[in-house]
PDB file of C-alpha atoms in Angstrom:
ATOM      1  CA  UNK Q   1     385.420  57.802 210.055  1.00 62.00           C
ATOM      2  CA  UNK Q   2     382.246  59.451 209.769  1.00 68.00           C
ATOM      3  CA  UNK Q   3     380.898  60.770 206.447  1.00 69.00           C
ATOM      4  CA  UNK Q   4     378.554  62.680 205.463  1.00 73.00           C
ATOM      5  CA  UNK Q   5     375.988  62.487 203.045  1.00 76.00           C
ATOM      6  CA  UNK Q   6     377.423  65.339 199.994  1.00 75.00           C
ATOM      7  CA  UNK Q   7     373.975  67.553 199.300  1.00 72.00           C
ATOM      8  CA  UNK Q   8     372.582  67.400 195.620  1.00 79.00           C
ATOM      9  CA  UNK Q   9     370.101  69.512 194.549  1.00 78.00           C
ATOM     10  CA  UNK Q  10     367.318  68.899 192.984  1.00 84.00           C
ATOM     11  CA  UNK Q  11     367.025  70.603 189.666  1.00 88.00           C
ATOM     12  CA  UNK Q  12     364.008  70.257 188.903  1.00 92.00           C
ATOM     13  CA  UNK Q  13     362.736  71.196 191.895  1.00 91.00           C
ATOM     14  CA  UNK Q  14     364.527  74.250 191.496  1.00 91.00           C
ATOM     15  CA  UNK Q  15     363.522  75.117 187.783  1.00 93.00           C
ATOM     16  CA  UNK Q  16     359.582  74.146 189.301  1.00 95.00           C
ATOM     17  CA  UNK Q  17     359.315  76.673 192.187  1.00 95.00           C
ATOM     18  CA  UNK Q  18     360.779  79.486 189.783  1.00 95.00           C
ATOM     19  CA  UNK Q  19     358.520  78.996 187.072  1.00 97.00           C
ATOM     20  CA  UNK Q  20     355.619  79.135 189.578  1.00 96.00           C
ATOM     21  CA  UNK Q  21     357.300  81.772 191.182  1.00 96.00           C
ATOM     22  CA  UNK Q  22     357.747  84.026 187.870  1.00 96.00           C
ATOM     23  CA  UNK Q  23     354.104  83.352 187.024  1.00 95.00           C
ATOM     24  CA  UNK Q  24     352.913  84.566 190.657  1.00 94.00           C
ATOM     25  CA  UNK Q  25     355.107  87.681 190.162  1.00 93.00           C
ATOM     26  CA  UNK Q  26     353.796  88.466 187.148  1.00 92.00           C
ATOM     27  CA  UNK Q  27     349.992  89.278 189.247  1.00 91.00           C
ATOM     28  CA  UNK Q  28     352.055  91.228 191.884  1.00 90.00           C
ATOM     29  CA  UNK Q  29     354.572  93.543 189.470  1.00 89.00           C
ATOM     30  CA  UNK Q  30     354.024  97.239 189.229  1.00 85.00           C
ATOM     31  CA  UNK Q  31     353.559  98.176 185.542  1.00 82.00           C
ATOM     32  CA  UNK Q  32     355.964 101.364 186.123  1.00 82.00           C
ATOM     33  CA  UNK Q  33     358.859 102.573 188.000  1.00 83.00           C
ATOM     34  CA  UNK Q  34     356.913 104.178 190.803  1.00 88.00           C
ATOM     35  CA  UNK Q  35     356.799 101.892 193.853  1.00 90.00           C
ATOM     36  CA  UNK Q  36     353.986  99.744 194.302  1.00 90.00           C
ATOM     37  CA  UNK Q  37     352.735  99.335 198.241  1.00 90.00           C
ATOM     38  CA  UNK Q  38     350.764  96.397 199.063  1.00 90.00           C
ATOM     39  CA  UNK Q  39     349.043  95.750 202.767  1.00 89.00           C
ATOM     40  CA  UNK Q  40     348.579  92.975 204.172  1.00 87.00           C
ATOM     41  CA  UNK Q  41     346.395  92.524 206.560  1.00 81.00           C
ATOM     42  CA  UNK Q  42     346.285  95.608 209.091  1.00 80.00           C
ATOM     43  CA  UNK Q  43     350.241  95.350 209.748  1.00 79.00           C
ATOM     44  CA  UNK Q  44     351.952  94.431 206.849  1.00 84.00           C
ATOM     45  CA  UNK Q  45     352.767  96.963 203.991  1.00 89.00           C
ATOM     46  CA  UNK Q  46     355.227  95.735 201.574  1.00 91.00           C
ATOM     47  CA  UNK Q  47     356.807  98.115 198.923  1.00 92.00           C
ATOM     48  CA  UNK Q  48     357.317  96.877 195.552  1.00 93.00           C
ATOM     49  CA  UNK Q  49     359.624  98.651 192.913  1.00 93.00           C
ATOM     50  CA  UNK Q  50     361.109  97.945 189.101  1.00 94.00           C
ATOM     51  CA  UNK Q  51     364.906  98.565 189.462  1.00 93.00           C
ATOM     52  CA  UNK Q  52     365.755  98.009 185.971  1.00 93.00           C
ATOM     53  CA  UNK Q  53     363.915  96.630 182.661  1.00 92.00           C
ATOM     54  CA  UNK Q  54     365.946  95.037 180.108  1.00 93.00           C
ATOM     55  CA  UNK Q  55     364.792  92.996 177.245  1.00 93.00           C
ATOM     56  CA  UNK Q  56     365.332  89.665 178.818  1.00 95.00           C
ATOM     57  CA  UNK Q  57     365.473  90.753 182.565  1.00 96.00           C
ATOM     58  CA  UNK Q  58     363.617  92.863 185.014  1.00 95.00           C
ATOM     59  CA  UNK Q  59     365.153  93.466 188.659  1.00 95.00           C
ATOM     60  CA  UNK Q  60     362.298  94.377 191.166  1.00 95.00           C
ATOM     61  CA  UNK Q  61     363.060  95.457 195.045  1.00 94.00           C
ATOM     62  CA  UNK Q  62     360.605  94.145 197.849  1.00 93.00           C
ATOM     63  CA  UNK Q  63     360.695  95.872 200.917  1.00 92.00           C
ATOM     64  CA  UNK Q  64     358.586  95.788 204.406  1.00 90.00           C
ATOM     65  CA  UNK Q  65     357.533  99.070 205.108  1.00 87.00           C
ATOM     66  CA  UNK Q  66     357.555  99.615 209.063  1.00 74.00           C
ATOM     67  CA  UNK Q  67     354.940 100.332 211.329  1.00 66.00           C
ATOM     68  CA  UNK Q  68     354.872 102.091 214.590  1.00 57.00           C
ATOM     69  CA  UNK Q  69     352.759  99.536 216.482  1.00 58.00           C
ATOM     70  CA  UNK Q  70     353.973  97.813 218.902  1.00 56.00           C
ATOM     71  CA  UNK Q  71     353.117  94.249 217.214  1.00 56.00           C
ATOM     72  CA  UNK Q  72     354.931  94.768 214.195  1.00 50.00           C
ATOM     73  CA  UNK Q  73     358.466  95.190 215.814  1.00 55.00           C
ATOM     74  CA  UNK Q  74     358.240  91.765 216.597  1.00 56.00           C
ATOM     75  CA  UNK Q  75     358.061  90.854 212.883  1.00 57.00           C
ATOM     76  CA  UNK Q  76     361.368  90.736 211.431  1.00 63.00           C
ATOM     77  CA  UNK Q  77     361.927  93.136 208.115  1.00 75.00           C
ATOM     78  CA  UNK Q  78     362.227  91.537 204.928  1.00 81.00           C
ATOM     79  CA  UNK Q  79     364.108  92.912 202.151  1.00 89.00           C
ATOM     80  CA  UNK Q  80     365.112  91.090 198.854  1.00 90.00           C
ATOM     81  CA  UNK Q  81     365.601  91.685 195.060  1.00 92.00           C
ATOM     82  CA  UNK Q  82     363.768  89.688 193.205  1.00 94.00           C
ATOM     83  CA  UNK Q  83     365.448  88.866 189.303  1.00 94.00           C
ATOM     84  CA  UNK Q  84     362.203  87.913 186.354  1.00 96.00           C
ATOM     85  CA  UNK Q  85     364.222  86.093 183.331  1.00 96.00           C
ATOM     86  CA  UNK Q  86     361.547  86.743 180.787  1.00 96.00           C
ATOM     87  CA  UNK Q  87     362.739  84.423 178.019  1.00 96.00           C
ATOM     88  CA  UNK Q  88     363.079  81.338 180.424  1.00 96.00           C
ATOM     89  CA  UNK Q  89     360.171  82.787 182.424  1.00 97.00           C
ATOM     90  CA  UNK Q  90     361.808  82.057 185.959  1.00 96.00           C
ATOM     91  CA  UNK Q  91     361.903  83.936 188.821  1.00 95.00           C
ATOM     92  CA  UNK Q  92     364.853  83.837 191.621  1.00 92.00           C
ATOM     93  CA  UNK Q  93     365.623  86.033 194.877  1.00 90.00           C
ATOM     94  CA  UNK Q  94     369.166  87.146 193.931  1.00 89.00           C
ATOM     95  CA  UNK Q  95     369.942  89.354 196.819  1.00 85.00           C
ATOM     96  CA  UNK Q  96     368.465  88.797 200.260  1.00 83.00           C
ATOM     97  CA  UNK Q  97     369.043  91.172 203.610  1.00 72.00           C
ATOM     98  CA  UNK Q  98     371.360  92.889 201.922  1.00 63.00           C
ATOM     99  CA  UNK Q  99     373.358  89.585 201.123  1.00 61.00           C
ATOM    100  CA  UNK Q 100     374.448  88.934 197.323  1.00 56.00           C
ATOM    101  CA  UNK Q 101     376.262  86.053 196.965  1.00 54.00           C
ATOM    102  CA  UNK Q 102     373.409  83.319 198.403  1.00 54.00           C
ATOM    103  CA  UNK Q 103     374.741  79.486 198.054  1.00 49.00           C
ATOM    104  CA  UNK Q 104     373.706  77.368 195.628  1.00 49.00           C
ATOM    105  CA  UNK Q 105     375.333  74.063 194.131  1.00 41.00           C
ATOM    106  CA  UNK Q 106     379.139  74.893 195.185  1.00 44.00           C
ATOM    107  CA  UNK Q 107     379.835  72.758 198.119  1.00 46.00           C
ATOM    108  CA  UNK Q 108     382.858  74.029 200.240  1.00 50.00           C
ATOM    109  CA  UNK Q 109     382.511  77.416 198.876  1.00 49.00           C
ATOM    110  CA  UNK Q 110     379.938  78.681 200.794  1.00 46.00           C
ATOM    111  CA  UNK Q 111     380.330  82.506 202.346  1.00 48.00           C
ATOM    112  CA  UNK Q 112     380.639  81.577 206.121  1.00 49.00           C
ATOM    113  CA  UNK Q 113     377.411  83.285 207.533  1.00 46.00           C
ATOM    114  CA  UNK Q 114     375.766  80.415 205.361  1.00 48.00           C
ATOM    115  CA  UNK Q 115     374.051  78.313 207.525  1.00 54.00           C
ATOM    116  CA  UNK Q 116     372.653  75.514 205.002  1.00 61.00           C
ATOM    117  CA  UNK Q 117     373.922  74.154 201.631  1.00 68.00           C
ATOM    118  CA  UNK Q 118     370.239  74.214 199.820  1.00 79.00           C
ATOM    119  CA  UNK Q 119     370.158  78.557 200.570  1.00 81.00           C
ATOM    120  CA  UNK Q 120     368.380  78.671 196.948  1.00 84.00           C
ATOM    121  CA  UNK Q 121     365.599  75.737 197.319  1.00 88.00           C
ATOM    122  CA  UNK Q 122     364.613  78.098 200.722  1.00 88.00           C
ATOM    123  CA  UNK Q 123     365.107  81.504 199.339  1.00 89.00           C
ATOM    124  CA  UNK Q 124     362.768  79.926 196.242  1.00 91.00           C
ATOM    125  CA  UNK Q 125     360.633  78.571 198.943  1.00 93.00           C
ATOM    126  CA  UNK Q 126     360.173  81.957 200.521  1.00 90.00           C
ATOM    127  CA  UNK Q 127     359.782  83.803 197.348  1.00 92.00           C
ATOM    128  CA  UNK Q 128     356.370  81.216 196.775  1.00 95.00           C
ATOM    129  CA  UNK Q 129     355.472  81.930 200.221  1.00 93.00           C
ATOM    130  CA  UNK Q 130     355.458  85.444 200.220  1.00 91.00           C
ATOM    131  CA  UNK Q 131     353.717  85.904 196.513  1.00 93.00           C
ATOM    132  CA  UNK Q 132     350.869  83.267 198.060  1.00 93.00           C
ATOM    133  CA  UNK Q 133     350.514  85.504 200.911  1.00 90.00           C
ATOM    134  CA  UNK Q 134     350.405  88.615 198.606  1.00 90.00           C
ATOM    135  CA  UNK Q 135     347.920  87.455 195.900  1.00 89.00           C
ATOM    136  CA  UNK Q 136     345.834  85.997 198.669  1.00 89.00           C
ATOM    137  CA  UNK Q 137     345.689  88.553 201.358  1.00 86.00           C
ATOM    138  CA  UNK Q 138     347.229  91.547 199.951  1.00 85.00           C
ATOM    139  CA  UNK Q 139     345.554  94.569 198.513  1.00 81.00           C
ATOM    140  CA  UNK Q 140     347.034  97.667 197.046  1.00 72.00           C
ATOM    141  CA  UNK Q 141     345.718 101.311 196.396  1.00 60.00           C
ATOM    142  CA  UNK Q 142     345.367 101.895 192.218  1.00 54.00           C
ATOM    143  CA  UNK Q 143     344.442 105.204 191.190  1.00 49.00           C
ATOM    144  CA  UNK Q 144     341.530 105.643 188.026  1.00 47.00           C
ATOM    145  CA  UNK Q 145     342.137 108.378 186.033  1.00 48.00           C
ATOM    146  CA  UNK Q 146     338.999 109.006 183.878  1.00 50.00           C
ATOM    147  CA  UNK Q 147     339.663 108.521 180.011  1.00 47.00           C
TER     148      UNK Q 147
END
């Protein structure tokens, strides 16, 4: 009989990448409701938008904004809410491509379109990725109102 090795995650691994990731966020977040666009590069726009502000919480929406060119179709559309606990200062994707209940540490429960048991440690991992790539590269269009 074969077995398999039963997946653990690692915690603090976890509780790592979304303190980093909450910190990153907080250089990226719009400081109103109005979407925010950022562009990448020449063919990346991403839109950035507060949901909902509560006391301990703030839900923000990240969206890729299409392009006509031809180059960009081959880059797949991201879309994801992104959920900023403010008292434990972590940041976690809770809802990507339209998908809301991601895996995390319940093995056997998993929806079946899961396709690999650490879904949070990537999603976390993407979340970094795409906040590097944003503070880095990005830029985005403020308006100055004279005082």
């Amino acid at each position: 009989m074969l077995r398999t090795k039963r997946y653990i995650p690692d915690l603090n691994e976890l509780h790592a990448l979304a303190e980093r990731n909450y910190a990153a966020f907080l250089r990226v977040l719009p400081s109103t409701q109005e979407p925010t666009v950022i562009a990448v590069g020449t063919h990346l726009n991403y839109e950035i938008q507060v949901l909902r502000r509560a006391p301990y919480t703030t839900d923000v929406y990240i969206k890729q904004l299409k392009r006509s060119t031809s180059r960009a179709a081959a880059v797949a559309d991201i879309e994801f809410h992104v959920r900023l606990y403010h008292d434990a200062r972590m940041a976690e994707i809770i809802d990507c491509q339209g998908t809301s209940q991601l895996t995390s540490i319940r093995p056997g429960q998993a929806p079946k379109r899961a396709q690999q048991q650490d879904e949070k440690r990537q999603l976390s991992r993407l979340l970094a990725d795409w906040l590097k790539l944003c503070i880095q590269h990005g830029r985005s269009a403020f308006c100055w109102a004279p005082a």
